[in-house]
XYZ file of C-alpha atoms in Angstrom:
322
model
C 41.644 82.089 25.104
C 45.163 81.765 23.684
C 46.054 81.449 20.059
C 47.534 78.074 20.539
C 44.195 76.709 22.067
C 42.273 78.006 19.012
C 44.609 76.606 16.533
C 44.745 73.119 18.326
C 40.893 72.794 18.319
C 39.969 70.403 15.585
C 37.366 71.512 13.265
C 33.913 69.705 13.245
C 33.691 67.762 10.005
C 30.685 68.846 7.683
C 29.788 65.123 7.028
C 29.998 62.699 9.906
C 31.895 59.443 9.278
C 29.873 56.388 8.380
C 28.873 53.971 11.226
C 30.096 51.004 9.403
C 28.660 47.574 9.142
C 25.377 46.529 7.468
C 23.493 49.269 9.260
C 25.853 51.862 8.001
C 25.796 50.489 4.525
C 21.906 50.451 4.416
C 21.822 53.981 5.840
C 24.136 55.255 3.195
C 22.269 53.446 0.388
C 18.874 54.955 1.588
C 20.416 58.358 1.795
C 21.853 58.168 -1.805
C 18.623 56.513 -3.143
C 15.663 57.921 -1.499
C 13.285 56.516 -4.151
C 14.532 53.045 -3.226
C 13.546 53.702 0.343
C 10.190 54.939 -0.709
C 9.647 51.830 -2.785
C 10.531 49.640 0.070
C 8.050 51.378 2.455
C 5.228 51.426 -0.085
C 5.759 47.773 -1.265
C 3.913 45.943 1.578
C 0.647 47.993 1.336
C 0.706 47.976 -2.433
C 1.149 44.339 -2.707
C -1.558 43.792 -0.196
C -3.984 46.074 -2.208
C -2.900 44.591 -5.541
C -3.083 40.899 -4.468
C -5.783 40.760 -1.882
C -8.129 43.628 -3.075
C -7.607 44.081 -6.717
C -6.674 40.434 -7.333
C -9.927 39.260 -5.702
C -11.904 41.632 -7.888
C -10.236 40.259 -11.078
C -10.921 36.649 -9.822
C -14.559 37.657 -9.178
C -14.664 39.316 -12.637
C -13.277 36.143 -14.231
C -15.948 33.842 -12.532
C -18.749 36.137 -13.869
C -17.748 35.021 -17.422
C -18.203 31.340 -16.543
C -21.516 29.500 -16.467
C -23.262 26.772 -14.532
C -24.069 23.540 -16.140
C -27.884 23.139 -15.739
C -27.625 19.267 -15.837
C -24.783 18.651 -13.609
C -24.676 21.780 -11.642
C -20.980 22.074 -12.145
C -19.219 25.302 -13.318
C -18.346 25.340 -17.008
C -15.055 27.287 -17.127
C -15.411 28.525 -20.717
C -15.731 32.115 -21.610
C -19.441 33.052 -22.257
C -21.852 35.998 -21.645
C -24.723 33.755 -20.898
C -24.423 34.587 -17.080
C -24.664 38.348 -17.702
C -27.628 37.590 -19.945
C -29.322 35.883 -16.985
C -29.229 39.077 -15.089
C -31.725 40.392 -17.493
C -34.327 37.908 -16.715
C -37.347 39.263 -15.073
C -36.755 38.099 -11.576
C -33.060 39.161 -11.565
C -33.698 42.549 -13.123
C -36.458 43.153 -10.564
C -33.795 42.492 -7.724
C -31.488 45.011 -9.395
C -34.140 47.715 -9.880
C -35.406 47.167 -6.306
C -32.023 47.697 -4.824
C -31.133 50.773 -6.898
C -34.584 52.295 -6.177
C -33.977 51.805 -2.342
C -30.354 53.079 -2.613
C -31.625 56.185 -4.329
C -34.471 56.817 -1.921
C -32.251 56.287 1.180
C -29.755 58.763 -0.308
C -32.337 61.409 -1.025
C -33.984 61.132 2.440
C -30.588 61.180 4.141
C -29.757 64.409 2.260
C -33.064 65.907 3.320
C -32.652 65.045 6.905
C -28.932 65.854 7.191
C -28.961 69.253 5.623
C -30.713 71.181 8.327
C -28.628 69.334 11.002
C -25.368 70.139 9.161
C -26.418 73.787 8.639
C -27.078 74.353 12.265
C -23.686 72.764 13.280
C -21.875 74.815 10.594
C -23.465 78.164 11.256
C -24.522 78.296 14.839
C -22.831 75.521 16.970
C -19.789 76.681 18.773
C -17.436 75.334 21.404
C -19.295 72.814 23.649
C -22.277 72.572 21.394
C -20.241 71.547 18.347
C -18.481 68.991 20.484
C -21.920 67.622 21.382
C -22.898 67.756 17.751
C -19.980 65.388 16.769
C -20.641 63.197 19.638
C -24.308 62.784 18.697
C -23.525 62.064 15.065
C -20.653 59.679 15.808
C -22.180 57.884 18.902
C -24.392 55.553 16.763
C -21.364 54.483 14.795
C -19.703 53.297 17.958
C -22.251 50.615 18.817
C -22.611 47.211 17.156
C -24.105 47.119 13.704
C -26.184 44.004 14.517
C -27.232 45.342 17.819
C -28.692 48.390 16.189
C -30.646 46.414 13.542
C -32.115 44.003 15.924
C -33.055 46.968 18.271
C -34.928 48.479 15.354
C -36.486 45.182 14.581
C -38.018 45.277 18.159
C -39.013 48.922 17.801
C -40.759 48.330 14.448
C -42.448 45.020 15.422
C -46.177 44.820 15.701
C -45.889 44.677 19.506
C -43.087 47.312 19.493
C -42.886 50.585 21.058
C -43.761 52.577 17.910
C -47.020 50.729 17.505
C -47.785 51.296 21.183
C -46.991 55.118 20.860
C -49.346 55.418 17.779
C -52.051 53.470 19.592
C -51.798 55.930 22.506
C -51.981 58.844 20.029
C -55.097 57.247 18.349
C -53.060 57.056 15.195
C -52.852 53.310 14.672
C -55.362 53.625 11.855
C -52.874 55.582 9.925
C -50.180 52.960 10.316
C -52.605 50.208 9.223
C -53.647 52.117 6.225
C -50.004 52.506 5.249
C -49.117 48.867 5.775
C -52.081 47.921 3.558
C -50.400 49.492 0.554
C -49.158 46.778 -1.851
C -45.418 47.620 -2.318
C -44.299 49.471 0.838
C -46.639 47.808 3.315
C -46.674 44.371 5.111
C -47.935 42.686 8.271
C -45.775 45.069 10.331
C -43.205 47.705 9.793
C -40.525 45.087 10.702
C -41.451 43.062 7.678
C -41.990 45.825 5.084
C -40.010 47.837 2.648
C -40.842 50.895 4.830
C -39.070 49.350 7.840
C -36.149 48.479 5.612
C -35.965 52.168 4.393
C -36.162 53.530 7.943
C -33.290 51.435 9.183
C -31.132 52.128 6.192
C -31.664 55.903 6.642
C -30.870 55.632 10.349
C -27.699 53.562 9.951
C -26.246 55.573 7.009
C -27.246 59.090 7.993
C -23.996 60.015 9.867
C -22.213 59.393 6.665
C -24.235 62.060 5.040
C -24.218 64.607 7.744
C -20.449 64.929 8.184
C -19.553 65.744 4.538
C -22.482 68.254 4.253
C -21.411 69.864 7.403
C -17.818 70.084 6.086
C -19.100 71.692 2.845
C -21.207 74.167 4.680
C -18.177 75.213 6.904
C -16.513 76.376 3.734
C -19.358 78.645 2.821
C -18.496 82.235 3.855
C -21.094 83.887 6.030
C -20.886 87.156 4.118
C -22.391 85.416 1.063
C -25.580 84.603 2.894
C -25.641 88.170 4.458
C -25.080 89.709 0.946
C -27.876 87.666 -0.464
C -30.274 88.945 2.171
C -29.039 92.523 1.805
C -29.809 92.370 -1.934
C -33.381 91.425 -1.182
C -33.261 87.600 -1.628
C -35.693 85.491 0.384
C -34.499 82.617 2.465
C -35.689 80.323 -0.254
C -33.947 82.167 -2.959
C -30.748 82.186 -0.739
C -30.992 78.430 -0.355
C -31.561 77.733 -4.107
C -28.970 80.173 -5.397
C -26.204 80.322 -2.672
C -26.287 77.592 -0.068
C -27.402 74.555 -2.085
C -25.007 75.023 -5.042
C -22.045 75.564 -2.618
C -23.117 72.558 -0.342
C -23.822 70.280 -3.391
C -20.306 68.694 -3.419
C -20.774 67.754 0.211
C -24.219 66.279 -0.544
C -22.768 64.308 -3.459
C -19.787 63.184 -1.195
C -22.192 61.926 1.446
C -24.290 60.192 -1.252
C -21.276 58.167 -2.274
C -21.437 56.543 1.161
C -25.173 56.199 1.532
C -25.766 54.972 -1.956
C -22.920 52.404 -2.117
C -23.524 51.035 1.354
C -27.235 50.540 0.607
C -26.376 49.030 -2.736
C -24.242 46.265 -1.225
C -25.835 45.689 2.191
C -27.636 42.298 2.787
C -27.895 42.155 6.463
C -30.591 44.972 7.013
C -32.900 43.389 4.203
C -32.271 40.081 5.688
C -33.424 40.917 9.118
C -35.932 43.678 8.357
C -37.955 43.460 5.238
C -40.017 41.074 3.100
C -38.862 38.037 1.301
C -38.108 39.892 -1.934
C -34.380 40.021 -2.416
C -31.814 42.749 -2.723
C -28.552 42.422 -4.615
C -26.610 41.447 -1.498
C -29.106 38.742 -0.550
C -29.058 37.515 -4.096
C -25.256 37.221 -4.040
C -25.481 35.340 -0.659
C -28.112 32.938 -1.858
C -26.634 32.223 -5.272
C -23.219 31.637 -3.696
C -24.411 29.673 -0.818
C -27.652 27.958 -1.276
C -27.904 27.702 -5.060
C -24.188 27.094 -5.525
C -24.276 29.183 -8.774
C -21.036 31.232 -8.171
C -20.980 32.660 -11.804
C -24.275 34.336 -11.328
C -23.381 35.553 -7.793
C -20.177 37.113 -9.340
C -22.191 38.736 -12.118
C -24.651 40.129 -9.424
C -21.566 41.437 -7.578
C -20.311 43.171 -10.726
C -23.529 45.274 -11.048
C -22.954 47.543 -8.018
C -19.265 47.832 -8.829
C -20.242 49.196 -12.412
C -23.013 51.359 -10.988
C -20.596 52.860 -8.418
C -17.829 53.439 -11.055
C -20.168 55.637 -13.098
C -21.436 57.240 -9.831
C -17.824 58.139 -8.602
C -16.959 59.437 -12.131
C -19.883 61.777 -12.017
C -19.237 62.858 -8.282
C -15.535 63.588 -9.219
C -16.770 66.036 -11.977
C -18.866 67.683 -9.351
C -15.988 68.177 -7.060
C -17.393 65.849 -4.371
C -13.949 64.559 -3.376
C -13.004 67.923 -2.103
C -15.649 67.815 0.531
C -14.615 64.332 1.917
């Protein structure tokens, strides 16, 4: 190549010229002020979250400080704590305690059932078997929520397949003895607290299995082997090694099972007795009774409970297992 050709070649500019027009001006503005671009990108979701979600919560909280006029049935829009005082009446307090107890029992049962399943998936399942594990856990979540509940209502009914199976095994007397118990029993499993508990555990179990499995995946296998080499029994290895390391995953799963049970009203409405849970109380007070302040106060209860629950879960490192 001649010297004249090298000299005549124009050097490539380090910065390309602007494209001009509105598009170029906006491009230059965003390049010089990246924080402005970030603000524009985050503004729509933040506005949606702030107005629709947080705004509705504040409106709900404001409603809970009103009261209902017992004579006219109209809402008295003056600040008062009377509605929160109504929550401590015997009937309303019984609803709260019943719901919290059910949520705690469902969470405990889900953890007991989920742990061996998650442990097998984390320690032994490989390749195709792990894919089948995820498919088996996630498959119930792909079907309709209402379809699953009504299917369980047919299974737990007095003429359902479960009663038929127990009759074939000559164990129907055991079911009758259980249903005769005053709190957990009823005419059949489909109209009892036991049936409500079974369906709650079935529906929310995948939300416990996956966080526990993720936590157990992080446990180094050599810790379990070292515990065995040092003479620890399987029970001691579980108590001192596996369970403490898997506890954040269990707490993370309990956030889902506890909160979902705490606020659900469809399962107790379809399967269970006439005694209400918090979700049913909110529905009935807001709809049938027209007592919106009391419905709002009932709604604040699970929010407060979950606020303390999430605070404790964060201190235990549960969010790292999500």
